[in-house]
Structures are given as C-alpha cells and as structure tokens.
Backbone as CSV, one residue per row, in Angstrom:
resi,resn,N_x,N_y,N_z,CA_x,CA_y,CA_z,C_x,C_y,C_z
1,UNK,19.285,-35.875,10.002,20.317,-34.355,9.701,18.999,-33.668,9.321
2,UNK,19.463,-32.573,9.933,18.579,-30.971,10.190,19.466,-29.960,9.671
3,UNK,18.957,-29.329,8.448,19.891,-27.825,8.012,18.734,-26.975,8.023
4,UNK,19.329,-26.010,9.215,19.050,-24.590,9.788,19.434,-23.292,8.916
5,UNK,18.645,-22.630,8.006,19.272,-21.725,7.638,18.349,-20.412,7.614
6,UNK,19.101,-19.372,7.337,18.357,-17.757,7.937,17.398,-17.891,7.282
7,UNK,16.357,-16.991,7.359,15.339,-16.929,6.453,15.666,-15.719,6.242
8,UNK,15.275,-15.677,4.634,15.449,-14.361,3.732,13.826,-13.585,3.320
9,UNK,13.353,-13.641,3.991,11.936,-13.174,3.777,11.846,-12.027,4.303
10,UNK,11.448,-11.269,2.766,11.735,-9.583,3.531,12.553,-9.077,2.694
11,UNK,13.245,-9.915,2.476,14.748,-8.847,2.079,14.733,-8.277,0.702
12,UNK,14.731,-7.721,-0.014,15.095,-6.992,-1.182,16.539,-7.519,-1.794
13,UNK,16.511,-7.525,-3.707,17.317,-8.131,-4.212,17.317,-7.407,-5.206
14,UNK,18.788,-6.503,-5.495,19.227,-5.417,-6.395,20.426,-5.451,-7.029
15,UNK,20.513,-5.077,-8.240,21.684,-4.901,-8.994,21.998,-3.430,-9.317
16,UNK,23.035,-3.103,-9.216,23.777,-1.826,-9.514,24.577,-1.885,-10.657
17,UNK,24.290,-1.564,-11.689,25.323,-0.954,-12.874,26.472,-0.068,-12.347
18,UNK,27.004,-0.265,-12.496,28.554,0.771,-12.015,29.758,0.540,-12.666
19,UNK,29.633,2.197,-12.943,31.087,2.457,-14.082,32.547,2.891,-13.341
20,UNK,33.324,2.499,-13.282,34.553,2.981,-12.594,35.874,3.307,-13.789
21,UNK,36.272,4.543,-13.205,37.115,4.955,-14.252,38.892,4.710,-13.386
22,UNK,39.953,4.783,-14.538,41.299,4.484,-13.669,41.543,5.549,-12.297
23,UNK,40.760,6.348,-12.358,41.234,7.132,-10.918,39.932,7.168,-9.803
24,UNK,39.621,5.674,-10.205,38.561,5.311,-9.570,37.534,6.234,-9.065
25,UNK,37.092,6.930,-9.428,35.693,7.649,-9.469,35.016,6.792,-10.772
26,UNK,33.638,6.885,-9.400,32.239,5.941,-9.695,30.958,6.604,-9.610
27,UNK,30.179,5.526,-10.648,28.934,6.264,-11.112,27.823,5.197,-11.253
28,UNK,26.937,5.310,-10.733,25.807,3.998,-10.622,24.633,4.533,-11.907
29,UNK,25.069,3.483,-12.920,24.204,3.815,-14.020,22.824,3.681,-14.292
30,UNK,22.320,2.683,-13.448,21.533,1.778,-13.454,21.075,0.873,-12.082
31,UNK,20.031,1.055,-11.966,19.366,0.295,-10.635,18.280,-0.762,-11.227
32,UNK,18.705,-2.001,-10.723,17.824,-3.132,-11.324,17.314,-3.891,-9.839
33,UNK,15.417,-3.786,-10.003,15.143,-4.496,-8.253,14.767,-5.909,-9.487
34,UNK,15.003,-7.245,-8.260,14.476,-8.549,-8.950,12.805,-8.411,-7.811
35,UNK,11.888,-8.834,-8.551,10.425,-8.895,-7.928,9.940,-9.719,-7.264
36,UNK,11.031,-10.936,-7.839,10.538,-12.112,-7.547,11.059,-12.273,-6.013
37,UNK,10.686,-13.260,-5.218,11.479,-13.570,-3.888,13.020,-13.907,-3.858
38,UNK,13.687,-13.393,-2.654,15.075,-13.677,-2.993,15.494,-14.923,-3.368
39,UNK,16.208,-15.303,-3.890,16.559,-16.576,-4.171,16.563,-16.772,-5.306
40,UNK,15.695,-16.440,-6.091,15.331,-16.410,-7.386,16.540,-16.023,-8.320
41,UNK,17.024,-17.333,-9.045,17.690,-16.834,-9.848,17.645,-15.718,-11.030
42,UNK,18.441,-14.668,-10.849,17.924,-13.328,-11.530,17.402,-13.726,-12.761
43,UNK,18.183,-14.744,-13.729,17.750,-14.909,-14.992,16.551,-15.405,-15.293
44,UNK,16.031,-15.952,-14.017,14.143,-16.500,-14.202,13.545,-15.482,-13.217
45,UNK,14.400,-14.183,-12.709,13.178,-13.538,-12.034,12.598,-11.927,-13.095
46,UNK,11.350,-11.570,-12.617,10.784,-10.374,-13.053,11.414,-9.543,-12.922
47,UNK,12.592,-8.272,-12.992,13.238,-7.470,-13.344,12.233,-5.895,-13.914
48,UNK,12.882,-4.806,-12.723,12.804,-3.851,-13.382,13.434,-2.656,-13.287
49,UNK,13.423,-1.945,-13.845,14.582,-0.453,-13.902,14.337,0.282,-14.161
50,UNK,14.461,1.292,-13.614,15.460,1.476,-12.625,14.171,0.577,-10.968
51,UNK,14.858,0.521,-10.289,14.011,0.103,-8.925,13.230,0.709,-8.485
52,UNK,12.546,-0.022,-8.002,11.229,1.227,-7.672,10.710,1.497,-5.730
53,UNK,11.035,0.112,-5.366,10.823,0.242,-3.509,12.709,0.576,-3.113
54,UNK,13.121,0.710,-3.756,14.614,1.078,-3.024,14.846,2.661,-2.319
55,UNK,14.427,2.904,-0.809,14.713,3.988,-0.243,16.229,4.917,-0.574
56,UNK,15.749,5.942,-0.234,17.241,7.065,-0.716,18.497,6.414,0.625
57,UNK,17.797,6.154,1.598,18.763,5.629,2.754,19.622,4.164,2.514
58,UNK,18.394,3.458,1.564,18.955,2.109,1.352,20.301,2.675,0.243
59,UNK,19.382,3.296,-1.032,20.301,3.585,-2.006,21.657,4.123,-1.648
60,UNK,21.840,4.946,-0.610,23.152,5.984,-0.328,24.129,4.081,0.523
C-alpha cells in the first residue's frame, strides 16, 4: 500500500481573528503566524502576533 500526499513545504500557516457585526461588516483584529512547519497543531506550535512575514498581497 502506498500513500501519496501533496507536499506542504514552503507553505505558511496563519490565523486571522475576525469580528463581524449583524450588518456583515468585518474587521481583522489580530493576525497570528505559526512559526513551526505547517501541519504542527497550533496548540503545539510557536506563534507570533502580529504576523511577521505576511506580505500586503497575501494579507489582502
């Protein structure tokens, strides 16, 4: 049996804390970047807030 999975090398993992009101207006109040490789559970990962390596294009 062989399992082939897509590589996630070079990917970045971020969390965005978003507040939305009843009129569907949204604002990002915090961005968190996981510094450990993708796939490590957030609870076990080193995180930094605000995100440090997110480009403006990626943020948009």
